[in-house]
PDB file of C-alpha atoms and ligand atoms in Angstrom:
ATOM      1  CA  UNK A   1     -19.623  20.956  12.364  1.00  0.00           C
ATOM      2  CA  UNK A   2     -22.920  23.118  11.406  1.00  0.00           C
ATOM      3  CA  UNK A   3     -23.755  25.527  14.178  1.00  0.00           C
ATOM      4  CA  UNK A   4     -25.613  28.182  11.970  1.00  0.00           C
ATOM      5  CA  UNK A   5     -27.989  27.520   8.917  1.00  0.00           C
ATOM      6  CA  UNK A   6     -30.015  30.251   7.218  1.00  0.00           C
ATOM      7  CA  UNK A   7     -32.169  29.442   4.613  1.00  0.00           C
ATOM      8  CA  UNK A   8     -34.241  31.966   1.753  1.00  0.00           C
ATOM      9  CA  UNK A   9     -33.714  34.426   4.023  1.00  0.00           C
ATOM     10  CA  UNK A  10     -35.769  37.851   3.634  1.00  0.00           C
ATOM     11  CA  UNK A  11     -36.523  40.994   5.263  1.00  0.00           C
ATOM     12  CA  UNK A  12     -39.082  43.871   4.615  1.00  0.00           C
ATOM     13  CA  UNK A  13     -39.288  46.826   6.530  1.00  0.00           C
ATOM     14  CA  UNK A  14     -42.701  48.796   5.991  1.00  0.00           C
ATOM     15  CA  UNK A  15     -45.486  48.380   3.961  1.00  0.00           C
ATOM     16  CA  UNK A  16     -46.553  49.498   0.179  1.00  0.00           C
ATOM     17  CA  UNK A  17     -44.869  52.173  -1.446  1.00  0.00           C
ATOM     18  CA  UNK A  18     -42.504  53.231   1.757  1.00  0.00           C
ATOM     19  CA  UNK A  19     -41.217  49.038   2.096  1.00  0.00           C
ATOM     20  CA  UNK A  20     -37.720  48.471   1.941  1.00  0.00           C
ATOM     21  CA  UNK A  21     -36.592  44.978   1.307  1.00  0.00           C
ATOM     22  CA  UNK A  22     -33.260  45.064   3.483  1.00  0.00           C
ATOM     23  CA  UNK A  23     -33.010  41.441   2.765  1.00  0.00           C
ATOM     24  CA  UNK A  24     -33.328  39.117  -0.807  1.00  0.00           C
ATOM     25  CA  UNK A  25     -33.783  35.371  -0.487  1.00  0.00           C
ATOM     26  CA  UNK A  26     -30.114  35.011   1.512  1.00  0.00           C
ATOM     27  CA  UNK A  27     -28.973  31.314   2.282  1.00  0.00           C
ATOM     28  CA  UNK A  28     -25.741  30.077   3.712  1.00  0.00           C
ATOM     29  CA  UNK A  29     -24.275  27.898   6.571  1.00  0.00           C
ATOM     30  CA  UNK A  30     -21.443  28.755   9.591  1.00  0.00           C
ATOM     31  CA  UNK A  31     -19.095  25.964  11.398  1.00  0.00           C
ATOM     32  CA  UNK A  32     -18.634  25.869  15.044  1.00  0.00           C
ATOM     33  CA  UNK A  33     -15.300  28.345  15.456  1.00  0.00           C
ATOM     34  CA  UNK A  34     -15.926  29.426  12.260  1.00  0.00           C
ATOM     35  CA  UNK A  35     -14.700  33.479  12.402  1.00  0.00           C
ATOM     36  CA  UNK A  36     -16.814  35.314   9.414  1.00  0.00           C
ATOM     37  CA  UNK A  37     -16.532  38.846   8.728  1.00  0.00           C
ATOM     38  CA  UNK A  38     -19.479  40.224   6.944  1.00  0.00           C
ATOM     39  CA  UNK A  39     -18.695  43.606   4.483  1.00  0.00           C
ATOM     40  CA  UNK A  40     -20.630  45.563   2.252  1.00  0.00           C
ATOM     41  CA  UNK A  41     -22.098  49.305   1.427  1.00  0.00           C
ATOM     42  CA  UNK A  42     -24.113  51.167   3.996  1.00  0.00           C
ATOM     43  CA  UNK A  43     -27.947  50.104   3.614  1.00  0.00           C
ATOM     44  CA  UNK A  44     -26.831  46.585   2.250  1.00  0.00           C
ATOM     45  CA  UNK A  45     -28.652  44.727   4.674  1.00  0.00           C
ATOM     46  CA  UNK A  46     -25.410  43.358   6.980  1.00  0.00           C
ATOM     47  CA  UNK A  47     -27.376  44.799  10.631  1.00  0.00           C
ATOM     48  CA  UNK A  48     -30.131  43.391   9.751  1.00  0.00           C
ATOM     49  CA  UNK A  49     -29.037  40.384   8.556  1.00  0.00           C
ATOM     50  CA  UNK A  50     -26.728  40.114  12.122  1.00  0.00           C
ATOM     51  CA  UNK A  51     -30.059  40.686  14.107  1.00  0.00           C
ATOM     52  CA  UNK A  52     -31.828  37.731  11.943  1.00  0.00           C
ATOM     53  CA  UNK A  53     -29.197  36.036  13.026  1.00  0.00           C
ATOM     54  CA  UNK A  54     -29.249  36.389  16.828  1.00  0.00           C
ATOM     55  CA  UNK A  55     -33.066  36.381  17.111  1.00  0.00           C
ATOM     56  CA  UNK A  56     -33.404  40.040  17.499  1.00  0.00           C
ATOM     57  CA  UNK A  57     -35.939  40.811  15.149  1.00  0.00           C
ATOM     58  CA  UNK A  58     -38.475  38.728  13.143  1.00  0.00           C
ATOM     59  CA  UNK A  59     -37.437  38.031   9.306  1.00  0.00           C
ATOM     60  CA  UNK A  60     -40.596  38.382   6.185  1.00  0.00           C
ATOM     61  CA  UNK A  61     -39.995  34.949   5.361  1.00  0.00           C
ATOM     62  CA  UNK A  62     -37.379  32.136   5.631  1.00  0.00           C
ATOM     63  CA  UNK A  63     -35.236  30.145   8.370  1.00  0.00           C
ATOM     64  CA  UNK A  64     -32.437  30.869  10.823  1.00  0.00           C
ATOM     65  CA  UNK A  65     -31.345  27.162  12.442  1.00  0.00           C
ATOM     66  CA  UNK A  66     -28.690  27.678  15.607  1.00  0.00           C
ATOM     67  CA  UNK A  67     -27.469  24.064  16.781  1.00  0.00           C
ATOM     68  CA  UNK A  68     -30.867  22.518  14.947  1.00  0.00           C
ATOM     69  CA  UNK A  69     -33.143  24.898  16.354  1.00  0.00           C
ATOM     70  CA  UNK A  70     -35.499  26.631  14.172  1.00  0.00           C
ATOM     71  CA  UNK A  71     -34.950  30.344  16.542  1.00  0.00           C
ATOM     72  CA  UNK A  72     -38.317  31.695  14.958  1.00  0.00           C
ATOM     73  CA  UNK A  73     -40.291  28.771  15.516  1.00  0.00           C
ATOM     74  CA  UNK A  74     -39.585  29.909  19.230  1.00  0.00           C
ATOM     75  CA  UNK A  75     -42.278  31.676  21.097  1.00  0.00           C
ATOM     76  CA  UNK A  76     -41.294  35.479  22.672  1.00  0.00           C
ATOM     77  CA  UNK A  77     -40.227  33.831  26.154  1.00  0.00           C
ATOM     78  CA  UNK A  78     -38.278  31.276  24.663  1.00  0.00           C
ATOM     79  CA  UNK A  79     -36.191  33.488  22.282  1.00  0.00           C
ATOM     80  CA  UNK A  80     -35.403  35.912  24.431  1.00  0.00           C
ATOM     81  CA  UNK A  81     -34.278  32.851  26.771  1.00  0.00           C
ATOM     82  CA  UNK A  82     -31.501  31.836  23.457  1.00  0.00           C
ATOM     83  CA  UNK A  83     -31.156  34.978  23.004  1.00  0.00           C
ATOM     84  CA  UNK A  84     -29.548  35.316  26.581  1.00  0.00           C
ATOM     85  CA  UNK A  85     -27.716  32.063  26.925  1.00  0.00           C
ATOM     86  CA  UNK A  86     -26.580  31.450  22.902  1.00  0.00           C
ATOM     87  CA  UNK A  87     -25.885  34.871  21.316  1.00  0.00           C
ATOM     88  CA  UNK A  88     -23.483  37.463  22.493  1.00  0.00           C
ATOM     89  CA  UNK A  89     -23.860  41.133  20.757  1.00  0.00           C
ATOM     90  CA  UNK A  90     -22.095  43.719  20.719  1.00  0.00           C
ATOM     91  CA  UNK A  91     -22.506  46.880  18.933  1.00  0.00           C
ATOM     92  CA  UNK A  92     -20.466  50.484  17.281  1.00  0.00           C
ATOM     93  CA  UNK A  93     -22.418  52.177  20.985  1.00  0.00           C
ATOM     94  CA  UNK A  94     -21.660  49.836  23.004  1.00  0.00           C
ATOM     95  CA  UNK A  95     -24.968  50.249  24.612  1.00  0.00           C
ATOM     96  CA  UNK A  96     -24.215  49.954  28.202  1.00  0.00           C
ATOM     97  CA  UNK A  97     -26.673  51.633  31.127  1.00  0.00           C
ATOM     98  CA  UNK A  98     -25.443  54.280  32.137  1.00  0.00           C
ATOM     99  CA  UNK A  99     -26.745  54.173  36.389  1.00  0.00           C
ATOM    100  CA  UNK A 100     -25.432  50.573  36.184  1.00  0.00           C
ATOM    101  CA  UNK A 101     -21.730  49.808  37.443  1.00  0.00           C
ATOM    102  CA  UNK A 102     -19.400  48.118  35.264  1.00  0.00           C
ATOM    103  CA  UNK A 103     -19.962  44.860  37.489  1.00  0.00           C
ATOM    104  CA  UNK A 104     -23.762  45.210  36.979  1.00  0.00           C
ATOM    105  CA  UNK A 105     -23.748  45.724  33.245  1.00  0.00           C
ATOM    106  CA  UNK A 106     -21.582  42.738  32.764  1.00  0.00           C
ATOM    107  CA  UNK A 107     -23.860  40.468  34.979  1.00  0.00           C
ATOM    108  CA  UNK A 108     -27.209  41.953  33.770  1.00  0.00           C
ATOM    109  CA  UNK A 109     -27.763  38.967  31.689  1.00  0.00           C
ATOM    110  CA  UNK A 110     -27.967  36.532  34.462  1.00  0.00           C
ATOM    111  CA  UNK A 111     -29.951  38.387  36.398  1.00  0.00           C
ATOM    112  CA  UNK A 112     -32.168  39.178  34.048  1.00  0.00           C
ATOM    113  CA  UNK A 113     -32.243  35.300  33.487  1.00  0.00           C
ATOM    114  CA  UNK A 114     -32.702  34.388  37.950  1.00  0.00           C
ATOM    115  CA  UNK A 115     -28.653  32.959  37.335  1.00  0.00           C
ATOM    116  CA  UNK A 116     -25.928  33.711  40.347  1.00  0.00           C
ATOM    117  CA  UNK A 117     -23.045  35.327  39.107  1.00  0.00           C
ATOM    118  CA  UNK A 118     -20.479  32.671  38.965  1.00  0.00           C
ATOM    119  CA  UNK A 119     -17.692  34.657  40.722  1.00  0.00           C
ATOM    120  CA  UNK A 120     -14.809  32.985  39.718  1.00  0.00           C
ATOM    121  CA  UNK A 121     -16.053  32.749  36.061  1.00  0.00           C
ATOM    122  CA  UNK A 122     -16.519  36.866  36.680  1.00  0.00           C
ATOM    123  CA  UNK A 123     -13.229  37.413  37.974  1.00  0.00           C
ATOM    124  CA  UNK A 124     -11.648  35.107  35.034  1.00  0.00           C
ATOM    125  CA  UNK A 125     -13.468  37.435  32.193  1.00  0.00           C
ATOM    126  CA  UNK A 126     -12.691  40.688  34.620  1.00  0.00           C
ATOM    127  CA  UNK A 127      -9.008  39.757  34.372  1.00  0.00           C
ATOM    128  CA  UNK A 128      -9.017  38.958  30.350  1.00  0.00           C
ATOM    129  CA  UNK A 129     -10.679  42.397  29.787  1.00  0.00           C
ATOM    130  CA  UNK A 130      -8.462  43.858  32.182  1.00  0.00           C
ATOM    131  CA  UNK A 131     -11.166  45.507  34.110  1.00  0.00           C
ATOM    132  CA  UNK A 132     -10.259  44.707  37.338  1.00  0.00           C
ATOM    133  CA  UNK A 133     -10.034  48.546  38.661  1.00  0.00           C
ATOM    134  CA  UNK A 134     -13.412  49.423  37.164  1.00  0.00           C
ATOM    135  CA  UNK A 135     -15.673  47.269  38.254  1.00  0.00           C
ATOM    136  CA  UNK A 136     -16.974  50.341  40.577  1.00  0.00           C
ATOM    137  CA  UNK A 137     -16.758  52.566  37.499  1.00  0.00           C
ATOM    138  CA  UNK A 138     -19.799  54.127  35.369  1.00  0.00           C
ATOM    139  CA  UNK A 139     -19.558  53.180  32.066  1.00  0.00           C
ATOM    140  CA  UNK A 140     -19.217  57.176  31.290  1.00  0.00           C
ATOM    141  CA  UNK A 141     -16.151  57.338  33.785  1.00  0.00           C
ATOM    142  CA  UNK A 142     -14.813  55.172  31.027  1.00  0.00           C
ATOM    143  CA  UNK A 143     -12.407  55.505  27.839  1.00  0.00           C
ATOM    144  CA  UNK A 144     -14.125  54.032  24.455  1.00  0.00           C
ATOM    145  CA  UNK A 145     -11.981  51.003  24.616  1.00  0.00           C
ATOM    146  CA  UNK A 146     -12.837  50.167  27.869  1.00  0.00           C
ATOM    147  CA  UNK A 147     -16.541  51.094  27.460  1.00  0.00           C
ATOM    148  CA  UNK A 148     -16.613  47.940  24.809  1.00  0.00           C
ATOM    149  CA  UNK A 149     -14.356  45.857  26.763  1.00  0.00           C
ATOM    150  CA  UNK A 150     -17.383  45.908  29.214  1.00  0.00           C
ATOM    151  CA  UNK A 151     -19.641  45.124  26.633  1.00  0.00           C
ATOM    152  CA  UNK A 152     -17.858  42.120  25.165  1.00  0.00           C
ATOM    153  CA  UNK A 153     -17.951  41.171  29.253  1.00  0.00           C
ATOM    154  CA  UNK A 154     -21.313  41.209  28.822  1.00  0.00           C
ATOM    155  CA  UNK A 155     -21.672  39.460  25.708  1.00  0.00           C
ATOM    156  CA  UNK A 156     -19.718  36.620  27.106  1.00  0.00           C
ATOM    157  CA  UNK A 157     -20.425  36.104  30.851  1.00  0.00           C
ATOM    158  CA  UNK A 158     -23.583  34.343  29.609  1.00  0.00           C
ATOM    159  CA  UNK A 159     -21.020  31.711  27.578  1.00  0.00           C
ATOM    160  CA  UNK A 160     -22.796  32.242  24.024  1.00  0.00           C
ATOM    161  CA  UNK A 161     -22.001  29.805  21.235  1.00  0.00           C
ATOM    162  CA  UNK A 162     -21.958  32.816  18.704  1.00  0.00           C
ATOM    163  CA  UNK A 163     -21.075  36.281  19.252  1.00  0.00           C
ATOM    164  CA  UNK A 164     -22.301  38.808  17.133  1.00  0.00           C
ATOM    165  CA  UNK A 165     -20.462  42.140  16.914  1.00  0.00           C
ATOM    166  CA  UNK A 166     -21.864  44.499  14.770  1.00  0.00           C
ATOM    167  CA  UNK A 167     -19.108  47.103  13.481  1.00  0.00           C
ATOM    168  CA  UNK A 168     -17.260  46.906  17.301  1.00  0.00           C
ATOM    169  CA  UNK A 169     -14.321  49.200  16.777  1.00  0.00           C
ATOM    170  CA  UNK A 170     -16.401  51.411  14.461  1.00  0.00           C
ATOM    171  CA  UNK A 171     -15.925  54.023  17.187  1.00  0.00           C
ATOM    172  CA  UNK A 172     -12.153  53.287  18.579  1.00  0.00           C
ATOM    173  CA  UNK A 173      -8.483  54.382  17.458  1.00  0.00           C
ATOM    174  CA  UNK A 174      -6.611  51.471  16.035  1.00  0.00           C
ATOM    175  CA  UNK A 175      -4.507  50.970  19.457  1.00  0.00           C
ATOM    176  CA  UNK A 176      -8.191  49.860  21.046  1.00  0.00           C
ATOM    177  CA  UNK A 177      -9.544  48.174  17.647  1.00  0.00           C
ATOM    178  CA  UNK A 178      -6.739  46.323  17.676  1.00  0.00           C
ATOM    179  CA  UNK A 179      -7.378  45.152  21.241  1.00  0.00           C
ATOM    180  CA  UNK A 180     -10.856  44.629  20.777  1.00  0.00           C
ATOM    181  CA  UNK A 181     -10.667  42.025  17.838  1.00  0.00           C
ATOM    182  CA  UNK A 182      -7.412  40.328  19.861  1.00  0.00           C
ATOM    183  CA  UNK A 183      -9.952  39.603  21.908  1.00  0.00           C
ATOM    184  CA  UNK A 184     -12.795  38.423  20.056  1.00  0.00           C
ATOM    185  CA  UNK A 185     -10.107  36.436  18.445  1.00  0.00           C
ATOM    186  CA  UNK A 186      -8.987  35.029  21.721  1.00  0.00           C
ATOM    187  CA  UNK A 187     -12.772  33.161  22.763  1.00  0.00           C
ATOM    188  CA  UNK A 188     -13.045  32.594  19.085  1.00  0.00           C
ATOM    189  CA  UNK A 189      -9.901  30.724  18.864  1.00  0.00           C
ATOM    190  CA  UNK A 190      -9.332  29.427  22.628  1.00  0.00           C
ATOM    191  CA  UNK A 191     -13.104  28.663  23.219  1.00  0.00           C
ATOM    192  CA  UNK A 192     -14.102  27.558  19.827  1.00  0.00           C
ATOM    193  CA  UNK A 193     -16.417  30.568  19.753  1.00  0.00           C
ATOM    194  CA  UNK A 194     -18.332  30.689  16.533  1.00  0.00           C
ATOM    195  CA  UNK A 195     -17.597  35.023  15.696  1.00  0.00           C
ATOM    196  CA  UNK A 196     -19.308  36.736  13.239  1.00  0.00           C
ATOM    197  CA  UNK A 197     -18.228  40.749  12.683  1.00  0.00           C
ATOM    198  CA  UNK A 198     -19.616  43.167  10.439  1.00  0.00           C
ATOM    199  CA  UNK A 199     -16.598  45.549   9.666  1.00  0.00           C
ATOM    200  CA  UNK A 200     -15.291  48.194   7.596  1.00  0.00           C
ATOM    201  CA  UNK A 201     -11.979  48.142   8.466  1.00  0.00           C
ATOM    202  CA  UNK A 202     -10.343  45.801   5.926  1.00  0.00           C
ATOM    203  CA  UNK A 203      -7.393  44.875   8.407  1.00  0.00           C
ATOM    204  CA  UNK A 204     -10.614  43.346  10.643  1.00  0.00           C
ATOM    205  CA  UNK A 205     -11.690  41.720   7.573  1.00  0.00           C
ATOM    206  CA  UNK A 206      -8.681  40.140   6.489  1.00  0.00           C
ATOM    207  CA  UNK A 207      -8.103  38.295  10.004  1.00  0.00           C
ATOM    208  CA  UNK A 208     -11.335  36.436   9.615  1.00  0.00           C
ATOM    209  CA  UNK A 209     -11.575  32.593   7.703  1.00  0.00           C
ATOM    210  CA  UNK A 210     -13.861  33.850   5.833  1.00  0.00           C
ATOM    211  CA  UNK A 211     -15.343  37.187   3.996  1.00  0.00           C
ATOM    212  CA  UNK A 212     -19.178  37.322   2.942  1.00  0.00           C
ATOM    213  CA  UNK A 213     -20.132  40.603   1.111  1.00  0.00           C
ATOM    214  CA  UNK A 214     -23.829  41.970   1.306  1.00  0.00           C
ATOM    215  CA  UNK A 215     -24.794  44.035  -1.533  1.00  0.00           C
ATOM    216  CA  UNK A 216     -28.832  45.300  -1.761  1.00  0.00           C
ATOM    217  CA  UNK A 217     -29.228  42.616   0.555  1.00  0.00           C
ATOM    218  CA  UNK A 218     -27.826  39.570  -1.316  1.00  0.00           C
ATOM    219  CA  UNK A 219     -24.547  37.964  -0.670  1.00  0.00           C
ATOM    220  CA  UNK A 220     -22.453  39.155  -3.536  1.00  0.00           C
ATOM    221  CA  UNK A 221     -19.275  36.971  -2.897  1.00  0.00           C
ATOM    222  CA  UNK A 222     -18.639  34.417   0.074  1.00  0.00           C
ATOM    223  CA  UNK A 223     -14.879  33.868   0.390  1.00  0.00           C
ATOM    224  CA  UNK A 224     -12.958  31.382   2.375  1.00  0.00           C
ATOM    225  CA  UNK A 225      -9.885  33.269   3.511  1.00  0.00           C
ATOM    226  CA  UNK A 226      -7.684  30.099   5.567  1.00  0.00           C
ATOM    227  CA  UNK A 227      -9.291  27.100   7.268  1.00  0.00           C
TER     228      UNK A 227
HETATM  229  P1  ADP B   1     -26.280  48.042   6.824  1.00  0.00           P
HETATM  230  O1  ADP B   1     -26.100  47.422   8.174  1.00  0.00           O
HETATM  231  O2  ADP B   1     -25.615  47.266   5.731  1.00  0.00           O
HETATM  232  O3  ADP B   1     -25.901  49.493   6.785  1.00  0.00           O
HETATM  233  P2  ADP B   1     -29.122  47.803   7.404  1.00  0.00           P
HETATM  234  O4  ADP B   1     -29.376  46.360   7.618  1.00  0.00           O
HETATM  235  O5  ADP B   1     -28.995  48.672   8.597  1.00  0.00           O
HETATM  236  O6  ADP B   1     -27.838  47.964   6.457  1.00  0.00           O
HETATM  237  O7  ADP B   1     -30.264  48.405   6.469  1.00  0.00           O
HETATM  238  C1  ADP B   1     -30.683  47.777   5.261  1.00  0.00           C
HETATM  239  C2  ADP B   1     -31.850  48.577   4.677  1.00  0.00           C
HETATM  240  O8  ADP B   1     -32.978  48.453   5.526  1.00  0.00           O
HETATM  241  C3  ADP B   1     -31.579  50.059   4.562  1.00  0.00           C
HETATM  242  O9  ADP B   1     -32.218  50.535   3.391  1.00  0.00           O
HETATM  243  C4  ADP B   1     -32.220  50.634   5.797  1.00  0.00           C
HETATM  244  O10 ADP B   1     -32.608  51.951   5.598  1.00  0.00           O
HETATM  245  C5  ADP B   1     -33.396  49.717   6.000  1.00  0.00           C
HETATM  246  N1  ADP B   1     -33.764  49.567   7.421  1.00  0.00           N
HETATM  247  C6  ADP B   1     -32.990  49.086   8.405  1.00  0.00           C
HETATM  248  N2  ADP B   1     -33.635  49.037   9.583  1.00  0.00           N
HETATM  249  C7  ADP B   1     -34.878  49.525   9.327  1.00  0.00           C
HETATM  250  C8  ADP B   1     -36.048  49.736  10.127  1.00  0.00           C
HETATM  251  N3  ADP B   1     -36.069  49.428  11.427  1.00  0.00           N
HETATM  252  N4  ADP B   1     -37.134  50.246   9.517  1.00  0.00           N
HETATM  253  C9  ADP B   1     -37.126  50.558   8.206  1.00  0.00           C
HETATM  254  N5  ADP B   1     -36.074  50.370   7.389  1.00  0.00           N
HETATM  255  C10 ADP B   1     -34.965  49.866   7.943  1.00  0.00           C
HETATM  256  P1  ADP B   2      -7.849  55.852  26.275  1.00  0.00           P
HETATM  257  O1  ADP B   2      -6.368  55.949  26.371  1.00  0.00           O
HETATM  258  O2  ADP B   2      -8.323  54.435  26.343  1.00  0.00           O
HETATM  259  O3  ADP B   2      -8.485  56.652  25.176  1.00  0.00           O
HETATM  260  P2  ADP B   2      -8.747  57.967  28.049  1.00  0.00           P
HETATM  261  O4  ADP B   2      -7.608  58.863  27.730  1.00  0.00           O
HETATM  262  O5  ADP B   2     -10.113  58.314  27.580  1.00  0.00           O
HETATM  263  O6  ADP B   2      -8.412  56.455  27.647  1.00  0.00           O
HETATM  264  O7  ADP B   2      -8.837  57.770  29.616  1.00  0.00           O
HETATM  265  C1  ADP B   2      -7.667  57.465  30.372  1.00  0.00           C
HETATM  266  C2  ADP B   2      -8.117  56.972  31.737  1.00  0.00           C
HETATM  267  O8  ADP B   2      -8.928  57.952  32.397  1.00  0.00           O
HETATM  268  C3  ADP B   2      -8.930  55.717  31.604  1.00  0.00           C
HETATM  269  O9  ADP B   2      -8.373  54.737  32.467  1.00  0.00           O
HETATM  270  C4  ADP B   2     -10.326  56.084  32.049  1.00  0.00           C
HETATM  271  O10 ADP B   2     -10.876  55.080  32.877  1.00  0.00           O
HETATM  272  C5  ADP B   2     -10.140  57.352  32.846  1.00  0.00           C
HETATM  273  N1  ADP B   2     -11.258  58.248  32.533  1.00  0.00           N
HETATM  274  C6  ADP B   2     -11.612  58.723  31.313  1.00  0.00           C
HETATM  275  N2  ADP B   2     -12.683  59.522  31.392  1.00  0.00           N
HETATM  276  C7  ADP B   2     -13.015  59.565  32.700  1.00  0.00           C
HETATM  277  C8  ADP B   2     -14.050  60.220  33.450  1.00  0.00           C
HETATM  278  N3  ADP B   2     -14.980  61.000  32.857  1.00  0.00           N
HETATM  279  N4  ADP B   2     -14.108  60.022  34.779  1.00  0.00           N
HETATM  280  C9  ADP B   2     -13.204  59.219  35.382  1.00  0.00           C
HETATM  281  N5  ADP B   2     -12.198  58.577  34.739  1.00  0.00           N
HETATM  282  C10 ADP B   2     -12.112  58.748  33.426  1.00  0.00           C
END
C-alpha cells in the first residue's frame, strides 16, 4: 500500500545568478513499511529532498502526497499540525534543547500540540531506548548515542507514519550506529513504520529494501534490495 507519492518534484534555492537548483523534476512512490535508504554525493539534493518530504520546507514546483494528502496544499497551521503527528525526524545533531530534560525533549511534541503525555506509552518508548536513568538528565550530561536515542524518543512519542532520519549515526562509533539503526529497524519492522534514511555508511544502506541514489538532484538509480 502507497503511503508516500512525490511527483515532478523541484527545488531552487535563491534567485538569478546565485540559484541553486538542489532538486530536478524527481518523482517516485514509498509503501507503508517500506525501509528506503537514500545515498548520493554531498550537495546532491538528499536533505533537501528528506525535508520536501516531511513538510519542512516549501518545494519550487511539484507534489508531495502522504496517505492522499497533498502536504503543500496545507496551510502553515495545518502542516505544522502533520508535521507533528505524521513525520518523525531525526538528524546527524540530534538537535535536542539543551535547558530541557530528557523527559521534556521527548514529550515536547505533545505539548507543543495541547496532548497529555500518555505515560505508559512514555515509559514503553523510555524502556526500548533504554533511557530509563536519564530521564532527569540534560541532553549534554549525555554520551552521543544516548543523545540520539532521545531524539528518536522524540521522533516517535508522537506515533509518526514515516520517520525521517537524515544521516543519524553520521556522528556515532559503530557500537552506537549499530544500535541506532537496530532500532529504527525495530518500529520499522514491528510497527510497520514507513523509514526513510539518508546514509553514508554502506552497511546502513545495505539493510534497507531498497537504495535510491541522488545525483545533482535527480535519482540516478532506484534499487529494490529484498521485499
Ligand atoms: P545533500 O544533503 O545531498 O548534501 P543538500 O540537499 O543539503 O544536499 O543540498 C543540495 C544543494 O542545495 C547544494 O548545492 C546546497 O548547497 C544547496 N542548498 C541546500 N540548502 C540550501 C539553502 N537553505 N539555501 C541555499 N542553498 C541550499
Ligand atoms: P558512550 O560509551 O556511549 O560513548 P560516554 O563514555 O560518553 O558514553 O559516557 C559514559 C556514561 O557517562 C554515559 O552513561 C553518560 O550518560 C555519562 N556521561 C557522559 N558525559 C557526561 C557528563 N558531561 N555529565 C554526566 N554524565 C555524563
Amino acid at each position: 500500500m502507497e503511503i508516500l507519492r512525490v511527483e515532478n518534484l523541484s527545488k531552487v534555492y535563491g534567485k538569478g545568478e546565485t540559484a541553486v537548483k538542489a532538486l530536478n523534476d524527481v518523482s517516485f512512490t514509498v509503501n507503508k513499511g517500506e525501509f528506503v535508504a537514500i545515498i548520493g554525493p554531498s550537495g546532491s539534493g538528499k536533505s533537501t529532498l528528506l525535508h520536501m518530504l516531511g513538510g519542512v520546507d516549501r518545494p519550487s514546483s511539484g507534489k508531495v502526497y502522504v496517505e492522499n494528502t497533498d502536504i503543500y496544499d496545507l496551510n502553515e497551521t495545518q502542516l505544522a499540525i502533520f508535521r507533528r503527528r505524521q513525520i518523525g525526524l531525526i538528524y546527524q545533531f540530534y538537535n535536542l534543547i539543551p535547558i530541557l530534560t530528557v523527559e521534556e525533549n521527548i514529550t515536547l511534541p505533545l505539548l507543543l500540540d495541547q496532548h497529555k503525555v500518555d505515560q505508559k506509552q512514555l515509559e514503553n518508548i523510555v524502556n526500548v531506548l533504554n533511557l530509563k536513568d536519564r530521564l532527569n538528565h540534560l541532553p549534554n550530561q549525555l554520551s552521543g548515542g544516548q543523545q540520539q536515542r532521545v531524539s528518536i524518543g522524540r521522533a516517535l512519542i508522537s506515533n509518526p507514519s514515516i520517520m525521517l532520519a537524515d544521516e543519524p549515526t553520521g556522528n556515532l562509533d559503530s557500537k552506537n550506529s549499530g544500535e541506532i539503526i537496530d532500532l529504527l529497524k525495530l518500529f520499522n519492522k514491528k510497527h510497520n513504520q514507513t523509514l526513510i534514511v539518508i546514509t553514508h555508511d554502506e552497511q546502513i544502506a545495505l539493510q534497507a529494501d531498497r537504495v535510491i541514489s541522488i545525483e545533482d538532484g535527480m535519482i540516478a538509480k532506484d534499487e529494490v534490495i529484498r521485499k
